[in-house]
XYZ file of C-alpha atoms in Angstrom:
324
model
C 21.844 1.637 -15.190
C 19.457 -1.234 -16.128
C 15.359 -0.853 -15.226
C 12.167 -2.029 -16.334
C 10.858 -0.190 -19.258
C 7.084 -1.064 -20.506
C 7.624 -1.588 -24.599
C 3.633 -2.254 -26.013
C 3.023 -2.987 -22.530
C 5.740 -5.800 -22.332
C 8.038 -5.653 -19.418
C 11.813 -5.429 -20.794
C 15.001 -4.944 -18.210
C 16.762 -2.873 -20.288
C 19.646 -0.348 -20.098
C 18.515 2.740 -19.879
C 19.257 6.955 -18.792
C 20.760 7.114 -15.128
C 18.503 9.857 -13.109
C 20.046 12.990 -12.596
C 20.718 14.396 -9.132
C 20.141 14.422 -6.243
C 18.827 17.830 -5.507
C 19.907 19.572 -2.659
C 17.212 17.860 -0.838
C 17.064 15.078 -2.466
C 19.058 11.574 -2.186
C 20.342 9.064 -4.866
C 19.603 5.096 -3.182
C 21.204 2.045 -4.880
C 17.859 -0.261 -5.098
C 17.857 -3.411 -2.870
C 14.211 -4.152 -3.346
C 11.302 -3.320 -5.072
C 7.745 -3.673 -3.890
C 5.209 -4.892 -6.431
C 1.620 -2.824 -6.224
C -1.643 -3.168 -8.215
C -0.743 0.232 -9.485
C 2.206 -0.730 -11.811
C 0.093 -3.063 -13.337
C -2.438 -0.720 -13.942
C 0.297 1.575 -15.265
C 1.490 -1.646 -17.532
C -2.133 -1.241 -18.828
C -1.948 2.482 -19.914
C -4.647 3.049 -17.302
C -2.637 5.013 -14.496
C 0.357 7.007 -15.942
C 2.803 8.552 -13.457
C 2.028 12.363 -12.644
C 3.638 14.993 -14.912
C 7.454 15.064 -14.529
C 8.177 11.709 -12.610
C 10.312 8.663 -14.444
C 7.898 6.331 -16.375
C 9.926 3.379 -14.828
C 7.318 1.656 -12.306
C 7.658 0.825 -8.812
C 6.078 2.788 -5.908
C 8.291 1.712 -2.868
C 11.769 0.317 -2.659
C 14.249 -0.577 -0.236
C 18.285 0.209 -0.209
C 21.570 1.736 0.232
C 21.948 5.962 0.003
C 24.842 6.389 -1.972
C 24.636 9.848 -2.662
C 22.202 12.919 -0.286
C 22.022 16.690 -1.429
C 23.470 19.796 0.114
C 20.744 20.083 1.919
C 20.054 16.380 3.277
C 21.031 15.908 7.098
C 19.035 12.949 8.291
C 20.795 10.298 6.458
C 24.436 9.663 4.886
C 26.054 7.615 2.364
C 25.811 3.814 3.618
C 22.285 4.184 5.595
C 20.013 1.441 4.885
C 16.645 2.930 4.285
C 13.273 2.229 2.270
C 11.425 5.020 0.507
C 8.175 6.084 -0.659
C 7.805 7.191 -4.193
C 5.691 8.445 -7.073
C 7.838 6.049 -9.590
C 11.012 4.698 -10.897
C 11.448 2.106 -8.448
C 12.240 -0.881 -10.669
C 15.344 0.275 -11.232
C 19.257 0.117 -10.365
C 18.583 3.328 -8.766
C 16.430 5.860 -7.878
C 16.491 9.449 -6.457
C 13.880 10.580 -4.036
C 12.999 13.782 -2.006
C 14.663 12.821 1.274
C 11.168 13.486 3.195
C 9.603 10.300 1.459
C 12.795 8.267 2.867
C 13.129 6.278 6.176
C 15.547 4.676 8.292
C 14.742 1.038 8.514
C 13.549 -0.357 11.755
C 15.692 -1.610 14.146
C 16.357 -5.365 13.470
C 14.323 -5.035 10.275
C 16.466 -6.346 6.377
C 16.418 -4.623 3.219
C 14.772 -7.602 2.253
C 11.149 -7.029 5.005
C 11.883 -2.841 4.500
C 10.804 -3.135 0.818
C 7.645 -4.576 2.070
C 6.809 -1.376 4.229
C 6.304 2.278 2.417
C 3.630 1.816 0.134
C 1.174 -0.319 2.211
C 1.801 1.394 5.773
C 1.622 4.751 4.368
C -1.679 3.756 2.529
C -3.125 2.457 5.229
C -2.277 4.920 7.778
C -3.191 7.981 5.125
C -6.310 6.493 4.897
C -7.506 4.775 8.156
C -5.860 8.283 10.664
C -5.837 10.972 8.269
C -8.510 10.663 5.713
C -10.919 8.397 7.551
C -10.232 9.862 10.934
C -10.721 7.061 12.827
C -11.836 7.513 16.576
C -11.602 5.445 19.970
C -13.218 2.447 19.499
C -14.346 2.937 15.637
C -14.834 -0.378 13.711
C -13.418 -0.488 10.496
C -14.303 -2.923 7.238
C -10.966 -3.530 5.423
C -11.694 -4.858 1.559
C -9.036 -7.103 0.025
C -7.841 -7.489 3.144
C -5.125 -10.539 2.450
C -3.463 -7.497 0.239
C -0.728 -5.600 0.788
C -2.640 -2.612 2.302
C -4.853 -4.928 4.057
C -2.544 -6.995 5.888
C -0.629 -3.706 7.224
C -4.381 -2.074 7.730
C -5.228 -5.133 9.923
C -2.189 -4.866 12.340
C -2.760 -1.075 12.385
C -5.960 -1.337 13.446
C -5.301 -4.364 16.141
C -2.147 -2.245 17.793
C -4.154 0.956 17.895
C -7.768 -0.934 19.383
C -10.031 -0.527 16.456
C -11.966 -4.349 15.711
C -12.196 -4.879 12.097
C -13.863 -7.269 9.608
C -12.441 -8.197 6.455
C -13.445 -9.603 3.287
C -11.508 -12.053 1.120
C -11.471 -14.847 -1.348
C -10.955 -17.907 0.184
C -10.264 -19.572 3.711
C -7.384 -19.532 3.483
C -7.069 -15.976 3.486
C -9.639 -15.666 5.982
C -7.629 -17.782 8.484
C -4.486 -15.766 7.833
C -6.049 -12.720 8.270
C -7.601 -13.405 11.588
C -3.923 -14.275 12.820
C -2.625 -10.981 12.045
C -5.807 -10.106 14.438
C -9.215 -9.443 12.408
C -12.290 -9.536 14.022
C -14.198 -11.655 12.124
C -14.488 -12.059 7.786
C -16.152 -12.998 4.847
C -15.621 -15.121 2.188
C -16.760 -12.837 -0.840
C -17.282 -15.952 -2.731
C -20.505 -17.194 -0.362
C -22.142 -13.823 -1.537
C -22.941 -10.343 -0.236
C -21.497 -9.811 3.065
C -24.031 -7.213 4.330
C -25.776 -9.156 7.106
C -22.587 -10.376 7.949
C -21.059 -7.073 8.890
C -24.090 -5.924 9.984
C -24.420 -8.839 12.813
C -20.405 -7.632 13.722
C -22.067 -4.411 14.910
C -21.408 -2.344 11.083
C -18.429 0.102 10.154
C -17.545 3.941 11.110
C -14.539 3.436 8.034
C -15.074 0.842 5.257
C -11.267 1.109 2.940
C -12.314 0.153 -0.184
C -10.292 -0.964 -3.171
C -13.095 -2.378 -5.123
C -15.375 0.497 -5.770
C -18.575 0.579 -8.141
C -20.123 -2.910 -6.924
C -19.282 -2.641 -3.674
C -20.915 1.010 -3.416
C -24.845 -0.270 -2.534
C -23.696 -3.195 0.454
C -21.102 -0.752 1.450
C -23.813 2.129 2.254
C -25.913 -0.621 3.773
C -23.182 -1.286 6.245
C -21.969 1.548 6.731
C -23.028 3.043 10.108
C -24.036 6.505 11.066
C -21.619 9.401 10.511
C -19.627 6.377 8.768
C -16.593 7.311 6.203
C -16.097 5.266 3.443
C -12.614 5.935 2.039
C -11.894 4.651 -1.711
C -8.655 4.261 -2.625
C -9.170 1.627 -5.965
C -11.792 0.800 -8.504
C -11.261 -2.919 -9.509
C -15.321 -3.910 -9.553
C -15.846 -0.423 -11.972
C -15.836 2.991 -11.580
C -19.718 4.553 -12.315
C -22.376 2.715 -9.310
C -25.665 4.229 -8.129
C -25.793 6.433 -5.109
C -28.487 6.115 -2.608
C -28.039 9.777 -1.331
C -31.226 9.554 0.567
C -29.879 6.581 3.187
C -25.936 8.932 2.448
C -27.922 12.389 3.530
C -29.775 10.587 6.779
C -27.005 8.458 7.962
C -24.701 11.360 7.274
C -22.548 9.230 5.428
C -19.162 10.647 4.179
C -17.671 9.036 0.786
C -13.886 10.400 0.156
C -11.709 9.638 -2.778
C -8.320 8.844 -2.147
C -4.735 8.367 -3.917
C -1.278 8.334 -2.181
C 0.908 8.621 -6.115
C 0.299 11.998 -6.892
C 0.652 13.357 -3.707
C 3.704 16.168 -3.000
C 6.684 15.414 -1.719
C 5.720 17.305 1.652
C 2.492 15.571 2.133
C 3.946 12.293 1.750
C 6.580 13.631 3.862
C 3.859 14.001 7.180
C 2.614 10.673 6.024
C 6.113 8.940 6.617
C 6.702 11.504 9.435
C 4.163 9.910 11.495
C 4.724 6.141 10.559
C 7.969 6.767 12.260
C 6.764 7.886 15.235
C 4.021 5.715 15.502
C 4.360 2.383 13.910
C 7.992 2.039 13.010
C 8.740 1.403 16.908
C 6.163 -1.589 17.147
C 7.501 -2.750 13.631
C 10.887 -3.046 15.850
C 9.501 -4.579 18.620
C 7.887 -7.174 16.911
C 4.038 -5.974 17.374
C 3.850 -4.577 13.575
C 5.394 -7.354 11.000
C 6.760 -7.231 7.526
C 3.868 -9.712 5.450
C 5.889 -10.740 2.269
C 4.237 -13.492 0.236
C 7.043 -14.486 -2.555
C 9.600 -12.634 -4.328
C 11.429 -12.843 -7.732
C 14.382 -11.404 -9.313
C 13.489 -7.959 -10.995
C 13.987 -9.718 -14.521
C 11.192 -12.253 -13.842
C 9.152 -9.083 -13.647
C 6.472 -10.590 -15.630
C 5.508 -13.483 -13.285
C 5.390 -11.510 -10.422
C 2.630 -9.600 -12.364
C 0.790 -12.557 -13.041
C 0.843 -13.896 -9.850
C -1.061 -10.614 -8.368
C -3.599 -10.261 -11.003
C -4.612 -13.852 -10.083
C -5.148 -12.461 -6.104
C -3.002 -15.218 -4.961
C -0.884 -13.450 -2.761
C -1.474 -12.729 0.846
C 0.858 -9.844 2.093
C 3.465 -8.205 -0.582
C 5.137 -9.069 -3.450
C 8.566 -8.245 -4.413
C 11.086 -8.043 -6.607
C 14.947 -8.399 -6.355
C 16.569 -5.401 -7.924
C 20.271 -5.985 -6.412
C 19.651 -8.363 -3.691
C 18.867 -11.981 -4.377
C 15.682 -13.348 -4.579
C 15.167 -16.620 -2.325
């Protein structure tokens, strides 16, 4: 099979081993689509190598065909169009997965918008229900939120009555993301948005993909018995901790990674996605954001065209399908 190999941290769509398998539990897909995420850049970079034993072909999420499920597999069959969660390998021809980090796609939904799914739903939800625990009512502060995650974290929190505000970098952005139904924003080009958030009525959960120099206006914001979940550290990784305003506003701060995960935890992640969101994603309530796509050769542009922040929504890349 042919996939995307890093040589001196050059992309390359080369020929290269087919994956073994699948396990009895496992299933073999026939790649559609690939999503593009911040973390195969980073990976490009040498700064976030896949965990021990998993393919160091990138690519977190795909969509495609099964062509192949193990002995044990009875959920899905040869010819089911699905999209899939997974630790790496996903810029490739192929890919074989633990069948619990697999899903059906939703009703009325292409291979083409089902690429654009795993990674940033199960992100957001992980992080938003499960490690920030939101509550009725809770206001959450969404960083980066013309992203990937942020787009699908805005429409999460819309369908399931939680107001957010989001930060961004440009108008643009701003505008888009108050479609998809934010609260209110900030331009993080006019300066610190403190007072802004603080005038929206602060945050119970901040997500945060920035990290070190947002730490200071994020515990200023951050309300009473407020979570902030960090799930990136693009402004740095060391910050100064005010743990007197943390210990008196019983602040909780909670690091947070979806990759490394097990297959059974990401399994209760996608478990619950498919009870909970994948029916308003086939309604129509929950949308697919894709910003542009390329074929999975033009690998390097795509790449490019993220670390610029010029996307709103997903990226992807054509790994069988064609790119329009």
């Amino acid at each position: 099979m042919y996939a995307v190999e890093f040589v001196n941290h050059n992309a390359c769509w080369q020929e290269t081993t087919t994956p073994s398998g699948p396990k009895a539990d496992e299933v073999r897909l026939r790649v559609a689509w690939a999503g593009v995420n911040r973390a195969d850049i980073m990976q490009r970079a040498g700064h976030y190598p896949p965990p021990p034993g998993v393919s160091d072909i990138p690519g977190l999420e795909v969509s495609g065909t099964i062509t192949h499920v193990g002995d044990n597999v009875t959920r899905f069959k040869p010819g089911d169009e699905v999209c899939a969660l997974l630790a790496g390998g996903g810029y490739a021809e192929e890919v074989v997965v633990d069948a619990r980090q697999v899903l059906p796609l939703p009703e009325g939904i292409s291979l083409r918008e089902g690429a654009a799914l795993p990674e940033v739903f199960a992100t957001a939800w992980l992080n938003l229900f499960m490690e920030g625990a939101l509550r009725q009512g809770e206001r959450v502060l969404l960083h980066a939120g013309a992203s990937g995650v942020g787009t699908a974290a805005i429409q999460l929190c819309r369908a399931f009555d939680h107001p957010c505000f989001v930060t961004v970098g440009s108008q643009e952005k701003l505008n888009a993301c108050r479609k998809l139904g934010a609260s209110d924003g900030w331009n993080r080009h006019d300066g610190s948005f403190v007072e802004a958030v603080k005038a929206w009525g602060g945050a119970d959960v901040i997500l945060d993909p920035v990290g070190a120099s947002y730490l200071g206006d994020n515990q200023k914001v951050l309300n009473a018995d407020g979570r902030l979940v960090l799930i990136g550290i693009m402004g740095g990784r060391n910050a100064s901790l005010d743990m007197g305003r943390m210990l008196m506003k019983r602040q909780r701060f909670i690091g947070s990674t979806l990759r490394a995960k097990s297959a059974a935890a990401k399994g209760e992640i996608m478990d619950a996605l498919y009870q909970h969101v994948w029916p308003r994603i086939a309604n129509g309530e929950i949308t697919s954001q894709i910003d542009r796509s390329w074929p999975i050769q033009a690998v390097d542009e795509a790449h490019a065209y993220m670390q610029q922040d010029a996307n709103t929504g997903k990226i992807l890349l054509a790994v069988t399908a064609e790119a329009d």
